């Protein structure tokens, strides 16, 4: 027979265990800590048009608080989703009123106390400003971070690479400056990167190609300089790459032409030079050929065949310092072939199987 003391201890342990299970299963509202963190987050923002934050009342922030979502079991806040141009039925909709939202203020470090957040979307409010809180990199469960369409300034947190679970990083259409942090290449789960329309300077990190899961990299309309790192061509899944309207120079990596999934490549309005061979054939490229050729354009060979390019051949091609061979066949181009070099030494095979190209060396335009 077991001693009475050990029996009593075992009984107490069992009772405490059952009580702890009961406490877990009987969670009916968000935690006090999460509620206080949300109220602190709200206190630094002003939104008076649609009364979105008027729903943030009562003790249970998991119930009817606009844009707040919780884990059904733990009642911990897992998502803040506030879209200035994406209404929900729980508040006066922006869509029905035919207007977009406007919030002023800042996002304070209080948001970082919500340590089970997997999604932060504070998008298209136009008036939220100041720096992105540095502590946001401590939110280890974060998968989506979208602060697009505001007035955030200052740099991207230098240790953003700590967010190993992050799949979407969208800081587009803000006033963010500074460089792309080198730690960004440590974000092994990142699939969508959008930093368009900011004031970002410096270089694209050399090891950018380490982002093996990346399918979209949109970095246009910044002040990014130096050359394109060749490691980008190692990103097998990359389908959309937009580096247009920057200050990039040097040569375009020849290996871009061997990227198996790449369907959209925008490089216009940069300072590229010294390009020898660029083969982008058989890539399902769409849209028009950028009208950006000039004295710094030098190609031994430029092959854009077997794509879905439309529109006319830009006349600026004739202003390139040299194009040895040009192949535009098997696209959907239309209109007259420009006069002058390099067109005066090309054969018809460079233009066949388009929609309605005409002029030498094809049939005369009518």
CSV table of C-alpha atoms in Angstrom, one decimal:
chain,number,residue,atom,x,y,z
A,1,UNK,CA,0.0,0.0,0.0
A,2,UNK,CA,1.3,3.5,-0.9
A,3,UNK,CA,2.1,5.9,1.9
A,4,UNK,CA,-0.7,8.4,2.7
A,5,UNK,CA,1.6,11.3,1.9
A,6,UNK,CA,2.4,10.2,-1.6
A,7,UNK,CA,-1.3,9.5,-2.3
A,8,UNK,CA,-2.2,13.0,-1.2
A,9,UNK,CA,0.5,14.5,-3.4
A,10,UNK,CA,-0.6,12.6,-6.4
A,11,UNK,CA,-4.3,13.7,-5.8
A,12,UNK,CA,-3.3,17.3,-5.6
A,13,UNK,CA,-1.2,17.1,-8.8
A,14,UNK,CA,-4.1,15.5,-10.6
A,15,UNK,CA,-6.5,18.2,-9.4
A,16,UNK,CA,-4.1,21.0,-10.5
A,17,UNK,CA,-3.7,19.3,-13.9
A,18,UNK,CA,-7.4,19.1,-14.4
A,19,UNK,CA,-7.9,22.7,-13.3
A,20,UNK,CA,-5.2,23.8,-15.9
A,21,UNK,CA,-7.1,21.9,-18.6
A,22,UNK,CA,-10.3,23.5,-17.6
A,23,UNK,CA,-8.7,27.0,-17.7
A,24,UNK,CA,-7.5,26.3,-21.3
A,25,UNK,CA,-10.8,25.0,-22.6
A,26,UNK,CA,-12.9,27.7,-20.9
A,27,UNK,CA,-11.1,30.7,-22.5
A,28,UNK,CA,-14.0,32.7,-23.8
A,29,UNK,CA,-12.5,36.1,-24.6
A,30,UNK,CA,-9.2,37.7,-25.6
A,31,UNK,CA,-6.6,38.1,-23.0
A,32,UNK,CA,-6.3,41.3,-21.0
A,33,UNK,CA,-2.8,41.8,-22.4
A,34,UNK,CA,-3.9,41.5,-26.0
A,35,UNK,CA,-6.8,43.8,-25.4
A,36,UNK,CA,-4.6,46.5,-23.8
A,37,UNK,CA,-2.1,46.2,-26.6
A,38,UNK,CA,-4.8,46.8,-29.2
A,39,UNK,CA,-6.2,49.8,-27.3
A,40,UNK,CA,-2.6,51.2,-27.1
A,41,UNK,CA,-2.2,50.6,-30.9
A,42,UNK,CA,-5.6,52.4,-31.5
A,43,UNK,CA,-4.7,55.3,-29.2
A,44,UNK,CA,-2.0,56.5,-31.6
A,45,UNK,CA,-4.3,56.5,-34.7
A,46,UNK,CA,-7.1,58.8,-35.7
A,47,UNK,CA,-9.9,57.7,-38.0
A,48,UNK,CA,-13.0,59.8,-38.0
A,49,UNK,CA,-14.6,59.2,-41.4
A,50,UNK,CA,-16.1,55.7,-41.0
A,51,UNK,CA,-16.0,54.9,-37.3
A,52,UNK,CA,-13.9,51.8,-37.7
A,53,UNK,CA,-12.5,52.0,-34.2
A,54,UNK,CA,-15.9,52.6,-32.6
A,55,UNK,CA,-16.3,48.8,-32.9
A,56,UNK,CA,-13.3,48.4,-30.6
A,57,UNK,CA,-15.2,48.4,-27.3
A,58,UNK,CA,-16.1,45.8,-24.7
A,59,UNK,CA,-13.9,43.3,-23.0
A,60,UNK,CA,-13.7,40.7,-25.8
A,61,UNK,CA,-11.5,42.0,-28.6
A,62,UNK,CA,-12.1,38.7,-30.4
A,63,UNK,CA,-15.8,39.5,-30.9
A,64,UNK,CA,-16.9,42.2,-33.4
A,65,UNK,CA,-13.7,44.3,-33.2
A,66,UNK,CA,-13.3,45.4,-36.8
A,67,UNK,CA,-10.2,43.8,-38.4
A,68,UNK,CA,-9.2,41.8,-35.4
A,69,UNK,CA,-9.1,38.0,-35.6
A,70,UNK,CA,-8.2,35.5,-32.9
A,71,UNK,CA,-7.2,31.9,-32.5
A,72,UNK,CA,-10.5,30.0,-31.7
A,73,UNK,CA,-8.9,27.9,-29.0
A,74,UNK,CA,-6.5,30.2,-27.2
A,75,UNK,CA,-8.3,33.5,-28.0
A,76,UNK,CA,-5.0,35.1,-28.6
A,77,UNK,CA,-5.0,37.8,-31.3
A,78,UNK,CA,-3.5,36.4,-34.5
A,79,UNK,CA,-4.5,39.0,-37.1
A,80,UNK,CA,-4.9,42.7,-37.6
A,81,UNK,CA,-6.4,43.4,-41.0
A,82,UNK,CA,-7.3,47.1,-41.6
A,83,UNK,CA,-7.6,48.0,-45.3
A,84,UNK,CA,-8.5,51.5,-46.3
A,85,UNK,CA,-10.0,50.3,-49.6
A,86,UNK,CA,-11.3,46.9,-48.7
A,87,UNK,CA,-14.6,47.1,-46.7
A,88,UNK,CA,-16.3,44.6,-44.5
A,89,UNK,CA,-20.0,44.5,-43.6
A,90,UNK,CA,-19.4,45.1,-39.9
A,91,UNK,CA,-18.8,48.8,-40.5
A,92,UNK,CA,-19.9,51.5,-43.0
A,93,UNK,CA,-18.2,50.3,-46.1
A,94,UNK,CA,-15.8,52.4,-48.0
A,95,UNK,CA,-17.0,50.9,-51.2
A,96,UNK,CA,-20.6,51.8,-50.8
A,97,UNK,CA,-19.7,55.4,-49.9
A,98,UNK,CA,-17.5,55.6,-53.0
A,99,UNK,CA,-14.5,56.8,-51.0
A,100,UNK,CA,-11.3,55.5,-49.6
A,101,UNK,CA,-10.3,55.6,-46.0
A,102,UNK,CA,-7.9,58.0,-44.3
A,103,UNK,CA,-6.1,57.4,-41.0
A,104,UNK,CA,-3.5,59.7,-39.5
A,105,UNK,CA,-1.0,58.9,-36.7
A,106,UNK,CA,1.7,56.3,-36.1
A,107,UNK,CA,2.0,52.6,-35.3
A,108,UNK,CA,3.6,52.4,-31.9
A,109,UNK,CA,5.7,49.5,-30.4
A,110,UNK,CA,2.5,48.5,-28.6
A,111,UNK,CA,1.7,46.2,-31.6
A,112,UNK,CA,4.7,44.1,-30.7
A,113,UNK,CA,3.1,43.0,-27.5
A,114,UNK,CA,0.7,41.0,-29.6
A,115,UNK,CA,3.2,38.2,-29.8
A,116,UNK,CA,1.0,35.6,-31.6
A,117,UNK,CA,0.3,37.8,-34.6
A,118,UNK,CA,0.6,36.0,-37.9
A,119,UNK,CA,-0.8,38.7,-40.1
A,120,UNK,CA,-0.5,42.5,-40.0
A,121,UNK,CA,-2.3,44.4,-42.8
A,122,UNK,CA,-2.6,48.1,-42.3
A,123,UNK,CA,-3.0,49.2,-45.9
A,124,UNK,CA,-4.1,52.1,-48.0
A,125,UNK,CA,-4.8,54.6,-45.2
A,126,UNK,CA,-2.5,57.2,-46.7
A,127,UNK,CA,-1.8,59.2,-43.5
A,128,UNK,CA,0.0,56.8,-41.2
A,129,UNK,CA,3.5,58.0,-40.9
A,130,UNK,CA,6.9,57.9,-39.1
A,131,UNK,CA,9.1,54.8,-38.8
A,132,UNK,CA,8.1,51.2,-38.9
A,133,UNK,CA,8.6,49.9,-35.3
A,134,UNK,CA,11.9,48.1,-35.0
A,135,UNK,CA,10.4,45.6,-32.6
A,136,UNK,CA,8.2,44.2,-35.3
A,137,UNK,CA,11.0,41.8,-36.1
A,138,UNK,CA,10.4,40.1,-32.8
A,139,UNK,CA,7.0,38.8,-33.9
A,140,UNK,CA,8.3,35.3,-34.7
A,141,UNK,CA,4.9,33.9,-35.9
A,142,UNK,CA,4.4,36.6,-38.5
A,143,UNK,CA,3.6,35.4,-42.0
A,144,UNK,CA,2.1,38.5,-43.7
A,145,UNK,CA,3.3,42.0,-43.2
A,146,UNK,CA,1.6,44.5,-45.4
A,147,UNK,CA,1.9,48.3,-44.7
A,148,UNK,CA,1.3,49.4,-48.3
A,149,UNK,CA,-0.2,52.8,-49.3
A,150,UNK,CA,0.7,54.9,-46.3
A,151,UNK,CA,3.4,57.5,-45.4
A,152,UNK,CA,5.9,55.4,-43.5
A,153,UNK,CA,9.4,56.8,-43.6
A,154,UNK,CA,12.8,55.8,-42.2
A,155,UNK,CA,14.5,52.6,-43.0
A,156,UNK,CA,13.4,49.0,-43.1
A,157,UNK,CA,14.4,47.4,-39.8
A,158,UNK,CA,17.9,46.1,-40.2
A,159,UNK,CA,17.2,42.7,-38.7
A,160,UNK,CA,14.0,42.0,-40.8
A,161,UNK,CA,15.6,38.7,-41.7
A,162,UNK,CA,14.6,37.4,-38.3
A,163,UNK,CA,11.1,36.8,-39.6
A,164,UNK,CA,11.8,33.4,-41.0
A,165,UNK,CA,8.1,32.5,-41.3
A,166,UNK,CA,7.2,35.6,-43.4
A,167,UNK,CA,5.8,34.8,-46.8
A,168,UNK,CA,4.5,38.3,-47.8
A,169,UNK,CA,6.4,41.6,-47.2
A,170,UNK,CA,4.7,44.6,-48.8
A,171,UNK,CA,5.9,48.1,-48.0
A,172,UNK,CA,5.0,49.6,-51.4
A,173,UNK,CA,3.8,53.2,-51.8
A,174,UNK,CA,5.4,54.8,-48.8
A,175,UNK,CA,8.3,57.1,-48.1
A,176,UNK,CA,10.7,54.5,-46.9
A,177,UNK,CA,14.4,55.3,-47.3
A,178,UNK,CA,17.7,53.7,-46.5
A,179,UNK,CA,19.0,50.5,-48.0
A,180,UNK,CA,17.5,47.0,-48.4
A,181,UNK,CA,18.9,45.3,-45.3
A,182,UNK,CA,21.3,42.5,-46.0
A,183,UNK,CA,19.5,40.3,-43.5
A,184,UNK,CA,16.5,40.1,-45.9
A,185,UNK,CA,18.2,37.2,-47.7
A,186,UNK,CA,17.7,35.1,-44.5
A,187,UNK,CA,13.9,35.1,-45.0
A,188,UNK,CA,13.7,31.6,-46.3
A,189,UNK,CA,9.9,31.5,-46.6
A,190,UNK,CA,9.4,34.8,-48.4
A,191,UNK,CA,7.3,34.5,-51.6
A,192,UNK,CA,6.2,38.0,-52.3
A,193,UNK,CA,8.4,41.1,-51.9
A,194,UNK,CA,6.9,44.5,-52.8
A,195,UNK,CA,9.0,47.6,-52.1
A,196,UNK,CA,7.7,49.7,-55.1
A,197,UNK,CA,7.4,53.5,-55.0
A,198,UNK,CA,9.6,54.4,-52.0
A,199,UNK,CA,13.0,56.2,-51.6
A,200,UNK,CA,15.2,53.2,-51.1
A,201,UNK,CA,18.9,53.6,-52.0
A,202,UNK,CA,21.9,51.4,-52.1
A,203,UNK,CA,22.4,48.0,-53.7
A,204,UNK,CA,20.3,44.9,-54.0
A,205,UNK,CA,22.0,42.5,-51.6
A,206,UNK,CA,24.5,40.3,-53.3
A,207,UNK,CA,23.0,37.1,-51.9
A,208,UNK,CA,19.5,38.0,-53.0
A,209,UNK,CA,19.4,34.6,-54.8
A,210,UNK,CA,19.1,32.9,-51.4
A,211,UNK,CA,15.4,33.7,-51.4
A,212,UNK,CA,14.6,30.3,-53.0
A,213,UNK,CA,10.8,30.6,-52.4
A,214,UNK,CA,10.4,34.0,-54.0
A,215,UNK,CA,8.0,34.3,-56.9
A,216,UNK,CA,7.5,38.1,-57.1
A,217,UNK,CA,10.2,40.8,-56.5
A,218,UNK,CA,8.8,44.3,-57.2
A,219,UNK,CA,11.4,47.0,-56.5
A,220,UNK,CA,10.5,49.7,-59.1
A,221,UNK,CA,10.4,53.4,-58.6
A,222,UNK,CA,13.2,53.7,-56.0
A,223,UNK,CA,16.8,55.0,-56.0
A,224,UNK,CA,18.5,51.6,-56.0
A,225,UNK,CA,21.9,51.7,-57.7
A,226,UNK,CA,24.9,49.6,-58.6
A,227,UNK,CA,24.4,46.4,-60.7
A,228,UNK,CA,21.9,43.5,-60.6
A,229,UNK,CA,23.3,40.6,-58.6
A,230,UNK,CA,23.7,37.5,-60.8
A,231,UNK,CA,22.4,35.4,-57.9
A,232,UNK,CA,18.8,36.5,-58.8
A,233,UNK,CA,18.9,34.1,-61.7
A,234,UNK,CA,19.2,31.2,-59.2
A,235,UNK,CA,15.7,31.8,-57.9
A,236,UNK,CA,13.9,29.0,-59.7
A,237,UNK,CA,10.4,30.1,-58.7
A,238,UNK,CA,10.8,33.8,-59.6
A,239,UNK,CA,8.0,34.7,-62.1
A,240,UNK,CA,7.8,38.5,-61.8
A,241,UNK,CA,10.8,40.8,-61.5
A,242,UNK,CA,10.4,44.6,-61.7
A,243,UNK,CA,13.5,46.7,-61.3
A,244,UNK,CA,12.3,49.6,-63.5
A,245,UNK,CA,12.8,53.3,-62.7
A,246,UNK,CA,15.9,53.0,-60.5
A,247,UNK,CA,19.5,53.9,-61.0
A,248,UNK,CA,20.9,50.5,-61.8
A,249,UNK,CA,23.9,50.3,-64.0
A,250,UNK,CA,26.3,47.7,-65.4
A,251,UNK,CA,25.2,44.7,-67.4
A,252,UNK,CA,22.0,42.6,-67.3
A,253,UNK,CA,23.0,39.1,-66.3
A,254,UNK,CA,23.0,36.8,-69.3
A,255,UNK,CA,21.6,34.1,-67.0
A,256,UNK,CA,18.3,35.9,-66.9
A,257,UNK,CA,17.6,34.3,-70.3
A,258,UNK,CA,17.7,30.8,-68.6
A,259,UNK,CA,15.3,31.4,-65.8
A,260,UNK,CA,12.6,28.8,-66.3
A,261,UNK,CA,9.6,30.5,-64.7
A,262,UNK,CA,10.3,34.2,-65.3
A,263,UNK,CA,7.3,35.7,-67.2
A,264,UNK,CA,7.6,39.4,-66.4
A,265,UNK,CA,10.9,41.3,-66.5
A,266,UNK,CA,10.8,45.1,-66.2
A,267,UNK,CA,14.2,46.9,-66.4
A,268,UNK,CA,13.3,50.2,-68.1
A,269,UNK,CA,14.5,53.6,-67.0
A,270,UNK,CA,17.8,52.6,-65.5
A,271,UNK,CA,21.4,53.2,-66.6
A,272,UNK,CA,22.4,49.8,-68.0
A,273,UNK,CA,25.4,49.5,-70.3
A,274,UNK,CA,28.0,47.1,-71.5
A,275,UNK,CA,25.4,44.4,-72.3
A,276,UNK,CA,26.8,41.9,-74.8
A,277,UNK,CA,24.3,39.0,-75.1
A,278,UNK,CA,20.7,39.0,-73.8
A,279,UNK,CA,18.6,36.0,-74.6
A,280,UNK,CA,15.0,36.2,-73.2
A,281,UNK,CA,13.4,34.0,-75.8
A,282,UNK,CA,10.7,31.4,-74.9
A,283,UNK,CA,9.8,33.1,-71.6
A,284,UNK,CA,6.1,34.1,-72.1
A,285,UNK,CA,7.1,37.8,-71.7
A,286,UNK,CA,4.1,40.1,-72.1
A,287,UNK,CA,3.4,43.7,-72.8
A,288,UNK,CA,5.3,46.2,-75.0
A,289,UNK,CA,9.1,46.3,-75.7
A,290,UNK,CA,10.3,49.3,-73.5
A,291,UNK,CA,11.2,52.4,-75.5
A,292,UNK,CA,14.4,52.9,-73.6
A,293,UNK,CA,17.2,52.2,-76.0
A,294,UNK,CA,19.9,54.9,-76.4
A,295,UNK,CA,23.6,55.5,-76.8
A,296,UNK,CA,24.5,53.3,-73.9
A,297,UNK,CA,22.7,50.3,-75.4
A,298,UNK,CA,25.2,47.8,-76.7
A,299,UNK,CA,24.2,44.2,-77.7
A,300,UNK,CA,26.1,41.6,-79.6
A,301,UNK,CA,22.8,39.7,-79.7
A,302,UNK,CA,19.3,40.5,-78.4
A,303,UNK,CA,16.8,37.7,-78.6
A,304,UNK,CA,13.2,38.3,-77.6
A,305,UNK,CA,11.7,35.6,-79.8
A,306,UNK,CA,8.9,33.2,-78.9
A,307,UNK,CA,7.2,35.5,-76.3
A,308,UNK,CA,3.9,37.3,-76.1
A,309,UNK,CA,5.2,40.8,-76.8
A,310,UNK,CA,2.6,43.2,-78.4
A,311,UNK,CA,2.6,46.7,-79.8
A,312,UNK,CA,5.1,48.2,-82.2
A,313,UNK,CA,8.9,48.0,-82.3
A,314,UNK,CA,10.2,51.1,-80.5
A,315,UNK,CA,12.0,53.6,-82.8
A,316,UNK,CA,14.6,54.1,-80.0
A,317,UNK,CA,16.2,50.8,-81.1
A,318,UNK,CA,17.8,52.7,-83.9
A,319,UNK,CA,19.6,54.9,-81.4
A,320,UNK,CA,21.5,52.1,-79.8
A,321,UNK,CA,25.2,52.3,-80.2
A,322,UNK,CA,25.3,48.7,-81.5
A,323,UNK,CA,23.0,45.7,-82.0
A,324,UNK,CA,24.7,42.9,-83.9
A,325,UNK,CA,21.7,40.5,-84.0
A,326,UNK,CA,18.1,41.1,-83.1
A,327,UNK,CA,15.4,38.4,-83.1
A,328,UNK,CA,11.8,39.5,-82.5
A,329,UNK,CA,10.1,36.6,-84.3
A,330,UNK,CA,7.1,34.6,-82.9
A,331,UNK,CA,5.5,37.4,-81.0
A,332,UNK,CA,2.4,39.6,-81.5
A,333,UNK,CA,4.1,42.7,-82.8
A,334,UNK,CA,2.5,45.0,-85.2
A,335,UNK,CA,3.3,48.1,-87.3
A,336,UNK,CA,6.2,49.3,-89.5
A,337,UNK,CA,9.7,48.0,-88.9
A,338,UNK,CA,11.9,51.1,-88.2
A,339,UNK,CA,14.4,52.3,-90.8
A,340,UNK,CA,18.2,52.4,-90.1
A,341,UNK,CA,20.5,50.2,-88.0
A,342,UNK,CA,20.2,47.4,-87.0
A,343,UNK,CA,17.2,46.8,-89.2
A,344,UNK,CA,19.0,47.5,-92.4
A,345,UNK,CA,21.1,44.3,-92.0
A,346,UNK,CA,18.6,41.9,-90.5
A,347,UNK,CA,16.8,39.1,-92.4
A,348,UNK,CA,13.1,38.4,-92.5
A,349,UNK,CA,13.6,35.5,-90.1
A,350,UNK,CA,14.1,38.0,-87.3
A,351,UNK,CA,10.5,39.2,-87.7
A,352,UNK,CA,8.4,36.3,-88.9
A,353,UNK,CA,5.3,35.0,-87.2
A,354,UNK,CA,4.1,38.3,-85.7
A,355,UNK,CA,0.6,39.7,-86.0
A,356,UNK,CA,1.1,42.5,-88.6
A,357,UNK,CA,4.7,43.7,-88.9
A,358,UNK,CA,5.5,45.3,-92.3
A,359,UNK,CA,8.3,47.0,-94.0
A,360,UNK,CA,11.8,45.9,-95.1
A,361,UNK,CA,12.8,43.0,-94.9
A,362,UNK,CA,9.1,42.0,-94.8
A,363,UNK,CA,6.4,43.0,-97.2
A,364,UNK,CA,5.8,46.7,-97.9
A,365,UNK,CA,3.4,48.6,-95.5
A,366,UNK,CA,0.1,49.6,-97.1
